[in-house]
XYZ file of C-alpha atoms in Angstrom:
694
model
C -34.277 21.329 -46.140
C -31.791 20.618 -49.504
C -35.270 19.957 -50.440
C -35.945 23.719 -50.436
C -33.035 24.297 -53.320
C -34.189 24.862 -56.453
C -31.128 26.096 -58.681
C -32.376 29.077 -61.117
C -30.450 28.684 -63.860
C -30.930 27.985 -66.938
C -27.794 26.978 -68.817
C -27.082 23.563 -66.461
C -29.538 20.178 -67.487
C -32.295 19.266 -65.374
C -31.467 16.649 -64.627
C -28.391 17.433 -62.846
C -30.045 18.734 -59.576
C -32.503 15.762 -60.706
C -29.892 13.640 -59.988
C -28.414 14.686 -57.022
C -31.052 15.931 -54.438
C -33.007 11.893 -55.525
C -29.573 10.352 -55.281
C -28.482 12.099 -52.110
C -31.835 12.650 -50.456
C -31.063 9.759 -48.133
C -27.649 9.784 -47.543
C -25.703 11.989 -44.452
C -22.127 10.811 -45.178
C -19.176 13.194 -46.237
C -17.722 11.405 -48.171
C -20.161 9.728 -49.795
C -22.008 13.502 -50.860
C -17.958 14.292 -52.029
C -18.273 10.932 -54.694
C -21.791 11.823 -55.237
C -21.411 16.020 -56.668
C -18.231 14.222 -58.393
C -19.777 12.183 -60.519
C -22.455 13.549 -61.283
C -21.208 17.695 -62.434
C -18.656 15.533 -64.593
C -21.250 13.623 -65.950
C -23.509 16.240 -66.231
C -21.642 18.706 -67.932
C -19.081 16.579 -69.873
C -15.027 17.157 -68.340
C -13.242 16.179 -65.670
C -15.179 17.108 -61.995
C -13.338 16.396 -59.134
C -13.988 17.428 -55.889
C -11.473 17.159 -53.072
C -12.309 17.057 -48.218
C -9.277 17.161 -46.312
C -8.600 14.535 -44.158
C -9.822 15.534 -39.995
C -6.790 13.016 -38.816
C -3.350 13.200 -40.410
C -2.209 16.294 -43.422
C -3.727 15.295 -46.722
C -6.961 14.979 -48.946
C -9.441 12.380 -49.822
C -10.612 12.850 -53.459
C -13.270 11.522 -56.474
C -11.803 12.097 -59.495
C -14.724 11.749 -62.326
C -14.640 11.230 -65.880
C -17.826 12.359 -68.479
C -18.201 8.090 -69.300
C -19.040 8.004 -65.930
C -15.734 6.677 -63.883
C -14.463 7.241 -60.611
C -11.290 7.023 -58.814
C -11.104 7.583 -55.173
C -7.301 9.124 -53.891
C -5.009 10.587 -51.516
C -2.908 13.129 -51.481
C -0.936 14.342 -49.102
C -1.651 17.928 -48.314
C 2.266 19.101 -48.974
C 1.761 17.447 -52.900
C -1.709 18.450 -53.065
C -1.351 22.040 -54.461
C -4.934 22.956 -52.810
C -3.731 24.786 -49.296
C -3.283 28.282 -50.787
C -6.340 27.455 -53.105
C -9.252 27.063 -49.949
C -7.954 30.628 -49.354
C -10.656 32.458 -51.315
C -14.263 32.581 -50.895
C -15.296 32.299 -54.263
C -15.034 30.138 -58.132
C -12.693 31.500 -59.959
C -10.723 30.349 -63.353
C -7.369 29.196 -63.149
C -4.684 29.191 -66.707
C -1.796 26.721 -65.874
C 0.011 30.058 -67.960
C -0.384 32.040 -64.976
C 1.077 29.844 -62.763
C 4.532 29.936 -61.320
C 6.200 26.363 -63.298
C 7.052 25.508 -60.073
C 3.798 25.332 -58.246
C 2.633 23.374 -61.981
C 5.329 21.044 -61.506
C 5.086 20.346 -57.317
C 1.256 20.117 -57.584
C -0.874 17.161 -57.975
C -3.712 19.165 -58.470
C -1.932 21.330 -61.902
C -0.438 17.936 -62.665
C -4.015 16.483 -63.688
C -4.891 19.148 -65.580
C -3.382 20.594 -69.479
C -4.667 24.492 -69.486
C -7.558 25.176 -67.116
C -9.167 24.798 -64.193
C -12.289 26.167 -62.389
C -12.810 25.935 -59.063
C -14.888 26.416 -55.998
C -13.655 26.526 -52.416
C -16.370 25.270 -49.355
C -14.892 26.533 -46.680
C -16.666 27.143 -43.298
C -15.226 30.902 -42.327
C -17.964 31.547 -39.059
C -18.172 29.029 -35.764
C -20.642 25.758 -36.537
C -22.955 23.554 -35.022
C -21.577 20.826 -36.998
C -18.121 21.880 -38.552
C -17.416 20.591 -41.633
C -13.278 20.145 -43.206
C -12.639 22.361 -46.220
C -13.806 20.888 -49.625
C -12.214 22.534 -53.005
C -14.700 21.009 -56.202
C -12.899 21.748 -59.554
C -13.624 20.842 -63.399
C -10.320 20.412 -65.055
C -10.661 20.999 -67.930
C -13.650 22.040 -69.224
C -14.699 22.827 -73.210
C -13.892 26.577 -73.358
C -16.696 26.925 -76.122
C -18.985 24.831 -73.135
C -21.909 27.315 -70.869
C -20.590 25.993 -67.832
C -19.500 29.567 -66.318
C -18.320 30.749 -62.233
C -22.372 31.573 -61.185
C -22.961 28.111 -62.449
C -20.153 26.545 -60.202
C -21.314 29.160 -57.532
C -24.534 27.274 -57.413
C -23.772 24.068 -57.462
C -20.983 24.045 -54.701
C -22.878 26.103 -52.184
C -25.811 23.330 -53.130
C -22.197 21.066 -52.078
C -22.240 23.201 -48.945
C -25.855 22.495 -48.090
C -24.900 18.569 -48.463
C -22.309 18.789 -46.720
C -23.621 20.921 -43.777
C -26.304 18.087 -43.610
C -23.528 15.203 -42.938
C -21.776 16.887 -40.853
C -25.369 18.134 -38.600
C -25.865 14.162 -39.105
C -21.878 13.025 -37.746
C -22.211 15.204 -35.669
C -25.269 14.322 -34.053
C -23.829 10.655 -34.265
C -21.006 11.287 -32.620
C -22.675 12.692 -29.999
C -25.110 10.437 -29.443
C -22.009 7.712 -29.480
C -19.756 9.602 -26.562
C -23.391 9.879 -24.149
C -23.566 5.786 -24.448
C -19.762 5.906 -24.070
C -19.850 8.403 -21.016
C -23.439 6.217 -19.472
C -22.501 2.570 -20.459
C -18.527 4.405 -18.700
C -20.857 5.389 -15.813
C -22.860 2.537 -15.069
C -19.757 0.274 -15.678
C -17.665 2.362 -12.749
C -20.213 1.491 -10.053
C -19.307 -2.737 -10.464
C -15.492 -1.626 -10.415
C -13.373 -2.452 -7.181
C -10.371 -1.536 -7.124
C -8.892 1.877 -9.130
C -7.063 -0.245 -11.320
C -10.269 -1.862 -12.566
C -11.663 1.827 -13.028
C -8.344 2.857 -15.825
C -8.449 0.357 -17.425
C -12.219 0.851 -18.005
C -11.675 4.516 -18.981
C -8.447 4.046 -21.304
C -9.330 2.940 -24.275
C -13.136 4.773 -25.032
C -11.584 8.104 -23.792
C -8.471 7.319 -25.960
C -10.563 6.668 -28.526
C -13.440 9.233 -28.779
C -10.669 12.051 -27.633
C -8.095 10.616 -30.398
C -5.490 11.257 -27.644
C -1.705 9.341 -28.177
C -3.435 8.746 -23.774
C -4.282 8.746 -19.753
C -2.847 9.276 -17.231
C -4.788 9.343 -13.635
C -3.507 10.669 -10.096
C -4.058 10.016 -6.898
C -4.284 12.585 -4.147
C -2.489 11.611 -0.802
C -4.302 12.348 1.860
C -1.002 12.864 4.380
C 1.429 14.978 1.876
C -0.987 16.294 -1.199
C 0.963 14.879 -3.163
C -0.053 13.751 -6.280
C 1.055 9.910 -6.861
C 0.863 8.189 -10.964
C 1.159 4.997 -10.134
C 3.271 3.112 -13.546
C 0.076 1.018 -14.033
C -2.270 4.229 -14.098
C -0.511 5.790 -17.520
C -0.238 3.588 -20.054
C 0.114 3.220 -22.660
C 3.046 5.787 -23.742
C 4.070 4.779 -20.343
C 3.354 1.029 -19.478
C 6.857 0.713 -18.287
C 7.770 4.226 -16.304
C 8.249 3.546 -12.483
C 5.437 6.631 -10.885
C 5.758 9.810 -11.150
C 5.420 11.991 -7.680
C 3.724 15.678 -7.895
C 4.353 17.939 -5.248
C 2.060 19.785 -3.529
C 0.851 22.410 -5.928
C 3.418 21.355 -8.601
C 2.898 20.515 -12.541
C 0.101 21.505 -14.113
C -2.237 18.438 -12.240
C -1.251 20.050 -8.817
C -2.688 23.407 -10.315
C -5.454 21.857 -11.017
C -5.934 19.868 -7.322
C -4.763 22.276 -5.667
C -7.116 24.858 -8.134
C -9.735 22.571 -8.069
C -9.778 23.910 -11.750
C -9.931 21.947 -14.679
C -7.818 23.226 -17.693
C -7.505 22.642 -21.742
C -3.951 24.014 -22.892
C -2.783 22.797 -26.462
C 0.655 23.491 -26.157
C 2.240 22.380 -22.786
C 5.543 23.749 -23.010
C 4.280 27.678 -23.135
C 2.850 27.014 -19.918
C 4.394 28.257 -16.959
C 3.229 25.957 -14.927
C 4.211 22.332 -16.827
C 6.512 20.769 -15.062
C 9.529 19.522 -17.630
C 11.131 17.423 -15.562
C 9.243 14.383 -16.738
C 9.688 14.262 -20.399
C 12.665 14.773 -19.409
C 13.438 12.068 -17.772
C 11.134 9.710 -19.514
C 11.669 10.733 -22.853
C 8.442 10.851 -22.769
C 6.763 14.762 -24.988
C 4.132 16.384 -23.993
C 2.236 19.215 -26.300
C -1.174 19.007 -24.969
C -3.919 17.669 -22.874
C -6.873 17.673 -21.137
C -7.027 17.525 -17.199
C -9.377 17.824 -15.386
C -9.723 17.594 -11.039
C -11.744 14.228 -9.408
C -13.608 15.867 -5.903
C -15.812 14.467 -3.804
C -17.354 16.054 -1.111
C -14.807 19.094 -1.581
C -11.741 16.705 -1.225
C -9.539 16.639 -4.330
C -8.520 12.577 -4.315
C -7.291 12.947 -7.987
C -7.309 14.219 -11.267
C -7.946 12.721 -14.304
C -5.259 13.580 -17.827
C -6.268 13.252 -21.549
C -2.929 13.592 -23.493
C -1.501 14.711 -26.707
C -4.838 14.873 -28.561
C -3.163 13.239 -32.448
C -5.661 15.805 -34.622
C -6.927 19.091 -34.126
C -6.884 20.460 -31.054
C -8.131 20.272 -27.853
C -12.119 21.501 -27.081
C -14.498 22.752 -24.959
C -16.565 19.563 -25.959
C -13.895 17.910 -25.066
C -13.990 18.757 -21.523
C -17.166 18.608 -21.291
C -16.905 14.856 -22.153
C -14.400 13.353 -19.806
C -16.393 16.572 -17.003
C -19.197 14.077 -17.849
C -17.507 11.543 -16.331
C -15.484 13.361 -13.573
C -18.150 13.169 -11.416
C -18.609 9.231 -11.510
C -15.077 8.489 -11.561
C -14.714 10.416 -8.378
C -17.016 7.968 -6.477
C -15.011 5.124 -8.105
C -11.843 6.162 -6.764
C -14.083 6.918 -3.563
C -15.490 4.015 -3.182
C -12.621 1.930 -4.283
C -10.638 3.613 -1.770
C -13.075 2.493 0.912
C -12.934 -0.436 -0.372
C -9.802 -0.970 0.200
C -9.193 0.507 3.949
C -12.270 -1.802 4.374
C -10.795 -4.872 2.411
C -7.593 -3.973 4.509
C -8.959 -3.290 8.183
C -10.847 -6.618 7.916
C -7.156 -8.804 7.314
C -6.047 -6.855 10.164
C -8.715 -7.741 12.222
C -8.864 -11.508 10.745
C -5.167 -11.713 11.153
C -5.496 -10.394 14.987
C -9.138 -12.801 15.426
C -6.550 -15.277 14.255
C -3.420 -14.444 16.359
C -5.051 -13.250 19.677
C -3.378 -15.212 22.479
C -6.389 -15.434 23.971
C -9.842 -17.419 22.997
C -12.340 -15.845 21.070
C -15.631 -17.166 19.418
C -18.670 -15.196 18.234
C -22.071 -16.967 19.126
C -25.416 -15.656 18.334
C -29.022 -14.850 20.587
C -29.108 -18.526 20.196
C -25.809 -19.570 21.488
C -24.950 -21.324 18.582
C -21.535 -20.569 17.868
C -20.461 -18.817 13.930
C -16.536 -18.561 14.383
C -14.106 -19.117 16.391
C -10.101 -18.671 16.505
C -7.145 -20.542 17.047
C -6.760 -19.959 19.959
C -10.460 -20.730 21.800
C -10.198 -24.895 20.612
C -6.806 -25.411 21.710
C -8.254 -23.585 25.002
C -11.347 -26.117 24.859
C -9.213 -29.103 23.184
C -11.717 -29.188 20.237
C -11.067 -29.336 15.831
C -12.603 -25.837 14.246
C -15.664 -28.109 12.475
C -16.828 -29.361 15.553
C -17.312 -26.413 17.482
C -18.615 -24.545 14.365
C -22.662 -24.331 14.652
C -22.732 -26.256 17.783
C -24.000 -24.165 20.989
C -21.361 -22.661 22.538
C -22.714 -24.166 26.720
C -22.915 -27.719 24.930
C -18.632 -27.389 25.319
C -18.158 -25.254 28.213
C -18.426 -27.680 31.270
C -17.017 -26.164 35.184
C -16.736 -27.288 38.300
C -19.533 -25.483 39.922
C -21.359 -24.000 36.964
C -20.038 -20.525 37.136
C -20.324 -20.419 32.955
C -23.973 -21.435 33.173
C -26.525 -19.740 31.300
C -23.706 -17.186 29.233
C -25.194 -16.590 26.859
C -28.402 -15.203 28.307
C -26.031 -12.818 30.711
C -23.889 -11.546 27.866
C -27.103 -10.083 25.701
C -28.565 -9.490 29.186
C -25.541 -7.517 30.558
C -25.932 -3.317 29.350
C -21.988 -2.979 29.166
C -19.355 -5.625 29.570
C -20.094 -9.063 31.171
C -16.685 -10.430 32.835
C -16.594 -14.010 34.868
C -13.992 -16.018 36.355
C -14.460 -20.060 36.161
C -12.227 -23.037 35.986
C -13.239 -24.804 32.654
C -12.714 -28.462 32.780
C -11.122 -29.626 29.512
C -12.373 -33.440 27.905
C -8.638 -34.056 28.997
C -9.890 -33.530 32.892
C -7.173 -31.023 33.464
C -8.693 -28.069 34.942
C -8.512 -24.368 33.535
C -8.700 -20.891 35.281
C -10.235 -18.383 32.701
C -11.350 -14.810 32.789
C -14.499 -14.551 30.541
C -15.424 -11.041 28.949
C -17.944 -10.318 26.422
C -20.525 -7.353 24.848
C -23.394 -7.854 22.656
C -23.111 -6.236 18.843
C -25.811 -4.037 18.413
C -26.835 -3.629 14.378
C -28.495 -0.219 12.145
C -32.188 -1.023 14.208
C -30.208 -1.383 18.016
C -30.936 -5.087 18.217
C -28.091 -7.046 19.514
C -27.761 -10.265 17.081
C -24.429 -11.419 17.974
C -21.942 -11.487 21.078
C -18.423 -11.479 20.630
C -16.532 -13.847 24.065
C -13.112 -13.712 24.682
C -11.555 -16.678 26.974
C -8.664 -16.082 28.413
C -6.609 -18.380 29.885
C -5.504 -17.249 32.390
C -3.220 -20.143 34.510
C 0.233 -18.219 33.891
C -1.083 -15.373 35.636
C -2.224 -18.050 38.209
C 1.189 -19.465 38.194
C 3.024 -16.067 38.567
C 1.231 -15.224 41.405
C 2.504 -19.007 43.616
C 5.711 -18.272 42.683
C 5.963 -14.079 43.630
C 3.794 -15.871 46.318
C 6.369 -17.920 47.159
C 9.086 -15.027 46.708
C 7.598 -12.661 49.391
C 8.012 -16.128 51.657
C 11.423 -17.388 50.717
C 12.600 -13.414 51.430
C 10.939 -13.619 53.970
C 11.631 -16.531 55.552
C 15.488 -15.951 53.950
C 15.433 -11.701 55.995
C 14.106 -13.637 58.367
C 17.143 -16.350 59.060
C 19.810 -13.679 58.610
C 18.009 -10.487 60.686
C 17.490 -13.523 63.769
C 21.339 -14.334 63.844
C 22.449 -11.447 63.357
C 20.706 -10.209 66.392
C 21.209 -13.085 68.559
C 24.747 -12.660 67.885
C 24.615 -8.619 69.243
C 22.359 -9.557 71.540
C 25.319 -12.004 73.371
C 27.714 -9.593 72.735
C 26.049 -7.177 74.303
C 24.784 -9.419 76.858
C 29.340 -10.111 78.148
C 28.924 -14.240 76.841
C 31.740 -13.627 74.109
C 34.902 -12.254 76.909
C 37.701 -14.026 74.917
C 39.042 -12.028 72.203
C 38.920 -15.678 70.321
C 35.429 -15.934 71.569
C 34.279 -12.377 70.368
C 36.302 -13.152 67.095
C 33.919 -15.433 65.985
C 30.220 -14.293 67.118
C 31.643 -10.900 64.590
C 32.527 -13.037 62.065
C 28.975 -14.464 61.872
C 27.582 -11.748 61.587
C 29.731 -10.046 59.047
C 28.826 -13.732 57.069
C 24.889 -13.532 57.601
C 25.421 -9.367 57.216
C 27.092 -10.245 53.744
C 24.552 -12.564 52.819
C 21.141 -10.140 54.290
C 22.903 -7.933 51.053
C 22.775 -10.246 48.725
C 19.308 -10.518 48.679
C 18.437 -7.256 48.496
C 20.750 -6.499 45.902
C 19.206 -9.285 43.993
C 15.791 -7.806 44.507
C 17.024 -3.798 43.832
C 18.313 -5.161 40.175
C 15.280 -6.483 39.227
C 13.713 -3.505 39.487
C 15.804 -1.727 38.275
C 16.266 -3.900 35.010
C 11.921 -3.524 35.208
C 12.739 0.513 35.132
C 15.602 -0.112 32.048
C 17.996 1.370 34.639
C 20.487 -1.682 33.499
C 19.826 -2.084 30.137
C 20.736 1.401 28.892
C 21.448 1.503 25.960
C 24.953 -0.706 24.355
C 28.729 0.916 24.086
C 32.504 -1.072 23.791
C 32.682 -1.863 27.052
C 36.589 -3.854 28.640
C 35.923 -7.226 29.946
C 40.047 -7.788 31.608
C 39.544 -4.841 34.192
C 35.393 -6.206 35.532
C 36.757 -9.421 35.030
C 39.701 -8.195 37.998
C 37.802 -6.791 40.183
C 34.647 -9.523 39.774
C 36.405 -12.745 40.683
C 38.792 -12.291 43.296
C 36.061 -11.799 46.067
C 34.093 -15.050 44.531
C 37.674 -17.221 44.641
C 37.786 -15.825 48.660
C 34.251 -17.631 48.551
C 35.169 -20.371 47.285
C 38.058 -21.084 49.072
C 36.867 -20.291 52.360
C 34.281 -23.269 51.561
C 36.522 -25.386 51.095
C 36.670 -24.826 46.934
C 39.216 -24.908 44.514
C 39.259 -21.832 42.607
C 40.199 -22.371 38.856
C 40.812 -19.298 36.466
C 42.023 -19.234 33.143
C 41.599 -14.807 31.484
C 42.731 -14.578 27.918
C 44.692 -10.996 28.412
C 43.741 -8.013 26.346
C 39.828 -9.606 25.601
C 38.503 -7.091 22.851
C 35.489 -4.677 24.007
C 31.916 -6.676 24.005
C 28.657 -4.075 22.988
C 26.620 -3.761 26.570
C 27.587 -1.503 30.312
C 29.197 -1.960 32.674
C 26.080 -2.747 35.342
C 25.006 -5.529 33.368
C 27.971 -6.723 32.317
C 29.072 -7.088 36.547
C 25.622 -8.721 37.072
C 25.704 -11.766 34.569
C 29.397 -12.403 36.273
C 28.089 -11.918 39.595
C 24.975 -14.152 39.500
C 26.825 -17.231 37.464
C 29.393 -16.912 40.236
C 27.077 -16.796 43.026
C 25.108 -19.501 41.656
C 28.209 -21.935 40.765
C 29.955 -21.296 44.564
C 26.833 -21.805 46.088
C 25.142 -24.834 44.413
C 28.940 -26.663 44.832
C 29.355 -28.478 48.709
C 32.721 -29.570 47.152
C 34.839 -29.674 44.358
C 35.889 -27.621 41.587
C 34.527 -23.969 39.929
C 36.601 -23.199 37.363
C 36.044 -19.974 34.999
C 37.083 -19.394 31.376
C 37.259 -16.926 29.164
C 38.803 -16.688 26.101
C 37.482 -15.079 22.542
C 36.420 -16.662 18.886
C 34.520 -15.780 16.091
C 33.348 -12.557 17.285
C 31.999 -12.960 20.401
C 33.601 -13.075 24.154
C 32.642 -16.614 25.195
C 32.588 -17.161 28.896
C 32.340 -20.015 30.958
C 31.961 -21.065 34.692
C 31.532 -25.005 35.306
C 30.790 -26.804 39.110
C 30.857 -30.031 40.574
C 27.906 -28.682 42.143
C 24.618 -30.504 42.221
C 23.132 -30.459 39.131
C 19.785 -29.377 37.239
C 17.409 -32.235 37.191
C 16.425 -32.317 33.684
C 12.755 -31.824 33.293
C 14.090 -28.315 34.930
C 16.058 -27.431 31.895
C 13.347 -25.001 29.812
C 12.555 -23.787 33.036
C 15.833 -22.184 34.078
C 15.794 -18.643 33.056
C 11.931 -18.172 34.760
C 11.483 -14.625 36.392
C 11.695 -16.971 39.879
C 12.123 -20.274 38.782
C 13.639 -22.858 41.581
C 15.007 -25.529 40.407
C 13.225 -28.119 43.498
C 16.282 -29.509 43.864
C 17.100 -25.992 45.611
C 15.015 -25.920 47.459
C 15.047 -29.234 49.259
C 18.743 -28.754 49.448
C 17.870 -25.585 51.654
C 19.719 -23.680 49.544
C 18.922 -20.128 49.365
C 17.671 -18.240 46.128
C 15.343 -15.777 44.618
C 15.129 -17.227 41.992
C 15.764 -13.962 39.755
C 19.888 -14.378 39.001
C 18.972 -16.541 36.237
C 16.415 -14.471 34.415
C 18.351 -11.182 34.591
C 21.252 -13.575 33.292
C 19.134 -14.136 30.159
C 17.558 -11.116 29.583
C 20.227 -8.725 30.013
C 21.918 -11.319 27.509
C 19.304 -10.626 24.744
C 19.140 -6.548 24.998
C 22.767 -6.784 23.546
C 22.109 -10.238 20.897
C 23.951 -12.417 23.761
C 22.975 -15.699 24.104
C 23.859 -17.955 27.319
C 23.535 -22.150 27.520
C 23.338 -24.441 30.323
C 24.926 -28.249 29.959
C 24.051 -29.990 33.378
C 23.902 -33.333 34.549
C 22.466 -33.931 38.288
C 24.282 -34.909 41.190
C 27.130 -34.162 38.714
C 28.136 -30.398 38.284
C 26.450 -27.298 35.838
C 28.621 -25.468 33.058
C 26.977 -21.858 31.804
C 28.745 -20.471 28.347
C 27.867 -16.907 27.826
C 28.390 -15.655 23.928
C 28.615 -11.758 24.311
C 29.135 -9.919 20.840
C 32.497 -7.509 20.020
C 32.256 -4.354 19.615
C 32.262 -3.319 15.929
C 35.893 -0.951 15.687
């Protein structure tokens, strides 16, 4: 304790010790201690006194220069100009005479410029490790009177007392600093619990850690689960790399990679001498890494990131600095994990929300009382009501069926052990009947109680329509097959029974058999084509296809059919058509279906084929003067199994698959088809096929 210090020095004025002890008994600041000693030593020893304190943050000295009259000047000298560094090498007080010092040293030293002839100095330097080290201090008497009682023993005792007060002040400052650090760690740890994003975590850390550790920058790297790489986003490297792009280190690369892989912290005070250091980042960014502390951020045995404090602005990193940043490692890692989990939860919630809103089925959630809590657009559309009218109301009020199929729906879904499945005909407010399939499942909470359920309403109108069209197709196919088969069978029997003995009659019978066989073959081929297309055997990868050879093979049979039917068949084909994107079988199917329809649906008049190329496409126009297409049928024309009522009423054979296949093929190869038609006057089908790139 300072109060125990009782210097045994007869020649020193007792008032010197009394004033120092009285003035400094409650002082715990290094600067105040130095200033007081300078003042009282000058006053009581009747000579100029100087106390120099080395600055911690930069190469300079803070000085207090006092005179016997009580005046004190505070100055700052640069270390390379002060002339003090070499004097601190000694452990004992010493007399120094200006005449014994080389002139060059005197001229470059501010300390010697302060003195006329002599100095008595006492270096105060801690040579051993201390819990609270203080910077080096020099006590100097400038030109002490030659006949005074001031000697080295007196200066030694004064310096010993100064050492005690400096140590006490340093200990208090260190204690206060550690208390402040603990408070910062505690505040950050508590605040981290409320952060919701990685950017917030970094912003919370950056300022306090940079200030407490006195470092240039702080960076945070995140380990990618899939690759093990460490990604340093630009926004997690401020301020040194505020405008830099993100930095990626491969697994185990650089000091950060080593720390992440080995799960061990490191202190490095000379980065360029460490073989693990990855130079490329400094080279590309212009930033120079001198020193760093890097710690792993670990959760559940997994390294999820690293935290780096880079470039200490004064001195070197110490074990205490490492301990400070490690105290934050656990809370930071936990906060990062929570932020990642929250981000995943938000993303999953958004995905579910998008799915909920955009799924074609109607979705509704209800509680055990049957009150609607959430609906999607499809459910609102299904019932023909606004969402606002549905939320908060009992679901039973909105579900009306012809046969009461959905009565007690709420009870049934909550009583079902698994998924509930019902079929019903729903009555809409507009009077329409809509067939639906209702599935539902109760959702259990953590306690195992089901307090909420999800119901899915699937509109099966289109399914029923497809089933009807399929049944119609099968009926049509059966009927269409029956007609040519019956004709073939009848004429075959007539020939077998000898009812066509005349050559011309036999030829006529054989012609009928041949014609009906062709008709049967076309129907079977179309059914096979749709099966092949469903199996992706026709829609193969695109290639460059020459059109002219295909057209030369396809057109003659249809021209002959048209002529036999009494139609005028015209064609205008551009020579040397450029290759198009597709494959041969698909192009043949397009032409055959469109030409077959043109001939089939034209009782009399013209069928015309016009093929040319323009603006990156080959244009195929097939026009006829046939029965035309009703306006109400135009939007359904390319649907599977669809046949116009006009065709059905006129008894024109068909499956409703031809135009569907044409449209699907063109979509696969980025082509297009359009149609213009006037009922009773004819139709024009226009196909665009993209020209293959050279």
